[in-house]
Short mmCIF file of C-alpha atoms in Angstrom, two decimals:
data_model
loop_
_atom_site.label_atom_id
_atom_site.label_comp_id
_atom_site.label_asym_id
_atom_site.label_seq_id
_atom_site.Cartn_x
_atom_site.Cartn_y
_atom_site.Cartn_z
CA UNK B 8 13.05 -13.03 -19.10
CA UNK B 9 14.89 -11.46 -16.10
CA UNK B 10 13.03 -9.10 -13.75
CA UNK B 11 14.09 -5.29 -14.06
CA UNK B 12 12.83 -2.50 -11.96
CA UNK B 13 13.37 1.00 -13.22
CA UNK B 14 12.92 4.45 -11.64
CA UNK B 15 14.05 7.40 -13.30
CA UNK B 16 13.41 10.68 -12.58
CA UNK B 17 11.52 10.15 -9.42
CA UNK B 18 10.17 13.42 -7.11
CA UNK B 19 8.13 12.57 -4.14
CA UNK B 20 6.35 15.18 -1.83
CA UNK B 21 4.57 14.73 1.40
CA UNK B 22 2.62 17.54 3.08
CA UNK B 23 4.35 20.10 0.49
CA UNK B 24 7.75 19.45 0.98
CA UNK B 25 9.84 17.75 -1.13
CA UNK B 26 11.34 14.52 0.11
CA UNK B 27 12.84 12.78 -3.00
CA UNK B 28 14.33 14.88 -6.21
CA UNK B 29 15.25 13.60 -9.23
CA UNK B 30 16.06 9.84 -8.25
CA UNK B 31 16.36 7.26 -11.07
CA UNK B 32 18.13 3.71 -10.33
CA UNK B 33 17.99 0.05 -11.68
CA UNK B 34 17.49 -3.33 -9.84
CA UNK B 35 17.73 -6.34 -11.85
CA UNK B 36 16.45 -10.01 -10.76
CA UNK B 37 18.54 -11.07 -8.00
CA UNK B 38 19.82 -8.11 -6.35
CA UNK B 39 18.67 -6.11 -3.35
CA UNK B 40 18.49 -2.22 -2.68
CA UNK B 41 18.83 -0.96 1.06
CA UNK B 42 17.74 2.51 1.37
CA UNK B 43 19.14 4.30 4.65
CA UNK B 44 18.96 7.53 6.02
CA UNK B 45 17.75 9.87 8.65
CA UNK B 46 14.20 9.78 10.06
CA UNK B 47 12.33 12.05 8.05
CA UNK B 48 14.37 11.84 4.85
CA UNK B 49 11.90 9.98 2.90
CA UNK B 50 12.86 6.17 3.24
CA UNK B 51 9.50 5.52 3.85
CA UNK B 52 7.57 7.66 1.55
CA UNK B 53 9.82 6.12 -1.54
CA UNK B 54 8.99 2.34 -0.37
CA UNK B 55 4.83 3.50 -0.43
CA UNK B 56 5.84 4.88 -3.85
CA UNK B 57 7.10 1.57 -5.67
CA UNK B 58 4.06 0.33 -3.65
CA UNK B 59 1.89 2.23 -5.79
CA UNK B 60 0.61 3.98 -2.58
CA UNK B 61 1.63 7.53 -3.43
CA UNK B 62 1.44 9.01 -6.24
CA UNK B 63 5.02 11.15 -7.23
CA UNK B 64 5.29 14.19 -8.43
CA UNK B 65 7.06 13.51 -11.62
CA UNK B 66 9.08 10.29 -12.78
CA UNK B 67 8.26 6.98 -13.85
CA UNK B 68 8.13 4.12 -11.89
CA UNK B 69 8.33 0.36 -14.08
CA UNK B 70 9.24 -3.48 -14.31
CA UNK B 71 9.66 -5.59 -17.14
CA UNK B 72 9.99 -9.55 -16.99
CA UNK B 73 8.13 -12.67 -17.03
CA UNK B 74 4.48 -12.80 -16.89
CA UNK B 75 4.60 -8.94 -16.43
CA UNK B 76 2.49 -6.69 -19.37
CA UNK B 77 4.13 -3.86 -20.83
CA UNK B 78 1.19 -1.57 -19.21
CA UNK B 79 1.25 -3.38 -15.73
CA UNK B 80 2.20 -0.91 -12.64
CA UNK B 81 5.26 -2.20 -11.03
CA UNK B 82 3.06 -2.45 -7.73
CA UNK B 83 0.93 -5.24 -9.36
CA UNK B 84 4.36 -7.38 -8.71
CA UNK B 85 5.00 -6.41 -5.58
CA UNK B 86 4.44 -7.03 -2.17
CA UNK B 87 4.64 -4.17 0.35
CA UNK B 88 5.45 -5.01 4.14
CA UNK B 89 5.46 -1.55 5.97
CA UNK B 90 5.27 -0.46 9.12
CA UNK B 91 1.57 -1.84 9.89
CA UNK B 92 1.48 -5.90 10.28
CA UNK B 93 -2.14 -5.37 8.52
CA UNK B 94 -3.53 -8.14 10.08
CA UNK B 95 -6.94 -8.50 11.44
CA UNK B 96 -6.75 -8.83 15.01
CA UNK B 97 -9.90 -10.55 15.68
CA UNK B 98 -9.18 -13.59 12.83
CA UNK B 99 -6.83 -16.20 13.42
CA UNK B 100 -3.49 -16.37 11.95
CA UNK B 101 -4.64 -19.09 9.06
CA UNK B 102 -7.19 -17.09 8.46
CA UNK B 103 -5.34 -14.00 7.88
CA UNK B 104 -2.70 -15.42 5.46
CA UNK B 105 -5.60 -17.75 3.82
CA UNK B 106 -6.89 -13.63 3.11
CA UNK B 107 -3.89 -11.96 2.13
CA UNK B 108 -3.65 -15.18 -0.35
CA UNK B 109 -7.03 -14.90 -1.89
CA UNK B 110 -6.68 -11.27 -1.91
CA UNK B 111 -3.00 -10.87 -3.55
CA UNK B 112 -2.36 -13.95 -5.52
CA UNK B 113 -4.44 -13.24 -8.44
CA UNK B 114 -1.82 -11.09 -9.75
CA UNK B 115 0.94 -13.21 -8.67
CA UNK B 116 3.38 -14.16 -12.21
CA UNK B 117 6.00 -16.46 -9.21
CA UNK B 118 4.84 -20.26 -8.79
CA UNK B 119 1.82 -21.57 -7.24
CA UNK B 120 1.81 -20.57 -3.39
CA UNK B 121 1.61 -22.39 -0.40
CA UNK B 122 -0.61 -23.15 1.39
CA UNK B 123 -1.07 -20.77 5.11
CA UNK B 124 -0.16 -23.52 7.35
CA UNK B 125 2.64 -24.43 5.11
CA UNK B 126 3.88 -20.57 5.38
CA UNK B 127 3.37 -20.68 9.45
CA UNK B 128 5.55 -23.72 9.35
CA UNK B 129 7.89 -21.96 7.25
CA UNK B 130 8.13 -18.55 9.71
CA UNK B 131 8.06 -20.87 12.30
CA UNK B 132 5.02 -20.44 14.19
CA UNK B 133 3.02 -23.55 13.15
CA UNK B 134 1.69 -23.85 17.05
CA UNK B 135 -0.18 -20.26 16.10
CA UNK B 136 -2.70 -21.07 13.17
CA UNK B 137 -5.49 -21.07 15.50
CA UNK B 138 -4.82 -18.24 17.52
CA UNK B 139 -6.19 -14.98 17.37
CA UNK B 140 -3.89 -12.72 15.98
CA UNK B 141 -4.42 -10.37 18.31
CA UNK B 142 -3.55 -12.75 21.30
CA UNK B 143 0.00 -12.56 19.82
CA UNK B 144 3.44 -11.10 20.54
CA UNK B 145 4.80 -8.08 18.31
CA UNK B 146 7.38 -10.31 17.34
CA UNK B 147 4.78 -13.24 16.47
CA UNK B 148 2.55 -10.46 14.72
CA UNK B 149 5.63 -9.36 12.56
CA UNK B 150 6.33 -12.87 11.85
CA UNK B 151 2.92 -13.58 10.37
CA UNK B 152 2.80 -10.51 8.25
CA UNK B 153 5.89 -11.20 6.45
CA UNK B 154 4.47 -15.04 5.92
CA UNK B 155 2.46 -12.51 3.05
CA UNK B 156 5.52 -12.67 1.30
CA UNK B 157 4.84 -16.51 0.60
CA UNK B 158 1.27 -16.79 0.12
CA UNK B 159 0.71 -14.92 -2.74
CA UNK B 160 4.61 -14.84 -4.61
CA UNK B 161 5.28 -11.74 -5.83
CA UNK B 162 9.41 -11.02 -7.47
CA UNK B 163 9.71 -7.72 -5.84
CA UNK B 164 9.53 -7.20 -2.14
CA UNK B 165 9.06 -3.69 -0.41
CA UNK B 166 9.58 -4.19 2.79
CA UNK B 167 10.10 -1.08 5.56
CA UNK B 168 12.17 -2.07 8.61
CA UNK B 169 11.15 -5.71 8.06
CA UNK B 170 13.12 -6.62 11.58
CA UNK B 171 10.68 -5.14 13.95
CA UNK B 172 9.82 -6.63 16.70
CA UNK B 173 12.29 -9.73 15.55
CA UNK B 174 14.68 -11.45 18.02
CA UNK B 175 17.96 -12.78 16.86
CA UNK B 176 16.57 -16.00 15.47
CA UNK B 177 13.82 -14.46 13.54
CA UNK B 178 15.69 -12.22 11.75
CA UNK B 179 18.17 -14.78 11.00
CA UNK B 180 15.34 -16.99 9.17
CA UNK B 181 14.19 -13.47 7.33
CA UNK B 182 17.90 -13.10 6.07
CA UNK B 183 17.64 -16.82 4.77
CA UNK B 184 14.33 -16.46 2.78
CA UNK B 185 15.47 -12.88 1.50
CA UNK B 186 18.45 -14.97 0.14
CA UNK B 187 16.23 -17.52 -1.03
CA UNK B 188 14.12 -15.17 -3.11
CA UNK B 189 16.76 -13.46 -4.86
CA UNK B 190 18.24 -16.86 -5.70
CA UNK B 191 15.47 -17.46 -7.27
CA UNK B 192 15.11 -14.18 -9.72
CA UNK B 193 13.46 -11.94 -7.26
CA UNK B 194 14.41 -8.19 -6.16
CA UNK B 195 13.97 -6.82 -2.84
CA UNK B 196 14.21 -3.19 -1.71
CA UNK B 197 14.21 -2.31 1.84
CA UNK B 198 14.39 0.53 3.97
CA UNK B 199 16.43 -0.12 7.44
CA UNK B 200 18.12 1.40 10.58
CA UNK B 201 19.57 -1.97 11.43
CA UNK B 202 21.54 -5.13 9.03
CA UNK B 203 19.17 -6.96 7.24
CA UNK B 204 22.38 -9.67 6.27
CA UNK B 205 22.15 -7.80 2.93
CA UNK B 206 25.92 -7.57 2.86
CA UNK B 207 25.98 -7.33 -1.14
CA UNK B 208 23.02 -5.33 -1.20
CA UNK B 209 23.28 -1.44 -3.34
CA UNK B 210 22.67 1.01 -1.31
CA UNK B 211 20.84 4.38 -1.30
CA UNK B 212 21.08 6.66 0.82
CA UNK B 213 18.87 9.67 1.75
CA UNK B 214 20.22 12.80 2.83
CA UNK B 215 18.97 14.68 5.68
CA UNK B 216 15.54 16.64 5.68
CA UNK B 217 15.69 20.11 4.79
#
């Protein structure tokens, strides 16, 4: 069965203000959300919703397809990139993504993953799986935390100005897999100031803070 995230109603608050009113939308397997906007206007604090990282104010949040229970949180699918590469700084890139594989794969209802020096192949920075991660670039950093997205498959991707720190070939390779991984049945939603090569992508936009 096809993958189906659905929001309806959705109100989100930080610090007593009121950032998202009334939002419902539906993304089915294969298609991509971009969520734009003004600093401010809530991009982020909706992506750390779906994440199950912030609990709304009213609305439902939920995803139906295979391998996912009627009762599962859609967050249980997903994997959240944000802001943060969440990577330990003093372990080395292997053994971050060997980690973030034990840690989030349990869950996983996508094939069986790869393994982490497969994934640092696949990002491109096979000559890193040794290194500390804190010895690395931004760019490098950024480029391991979204190899996350491949150890532990999850169908719906959160991801928060995924391009950070990228250079031109980077982000090309990100636009590739994101194209891979809605081939393949999965949704992505993503909030961005920049093109993400998300041409067909719905978009939402948020309107300026009040």
């Amino acid at each position: 069965m096809p993958f189906l995230l659905r929001v309806e109603r959705l109100t989100l608050a930080r610090g007593g203000r009121t950032l998202v009113a009334d939002l419902s939308f539906e993304l089915k397997s294969g298609e991509a959300l971009v969520v734009t906007g003004p600093n401010g206007a809530g991009k982020s604090t909706l992506l750390r919703a779906l994440a199950g990282l912030l609990t709304p104010v009213s609305g439902a949040i939920a995803m139906t397809g295979d391998g996912v229970n009627a009762d599962d949180p859609a967050a249980i699918h997903a994997h959240y990139v944000g802001h943060s590469d969440a990577m330990k700084s003093a372990l080395t890139a292997r053994e971050n993504l060997a980690f973030w594989g034990a840690a989030l794969g349990a869950r996983s209802v996508r094939h069986t993953a790869p393994a982490p020096d497969d994934v640092l192949r696949r990002v491109g920075l096979p000559q890193v799986a040794d290194l500390p991660t804190g010895w690395l670039s931004a760019g490098q950093k950024r480029r391991v935390a979204l190899g996350r997205l491949f150890v532990a498959p999850r169908p719906l991707w959160i991801l928060d100005e995924p391009a950070t720190a990228l250079d031109r070939a980077a982000q090309d390779r990100l636009a590739a897999e994101m194209a891979l991984h809605r081939e393949a049945g999965g949704l992505i939603v993503a909030a961005t100031h920049a093109p993400l090569g998300l041409e067909d992508a719905h978009e939402l936009r948020l309107g300026d803070p009040q």
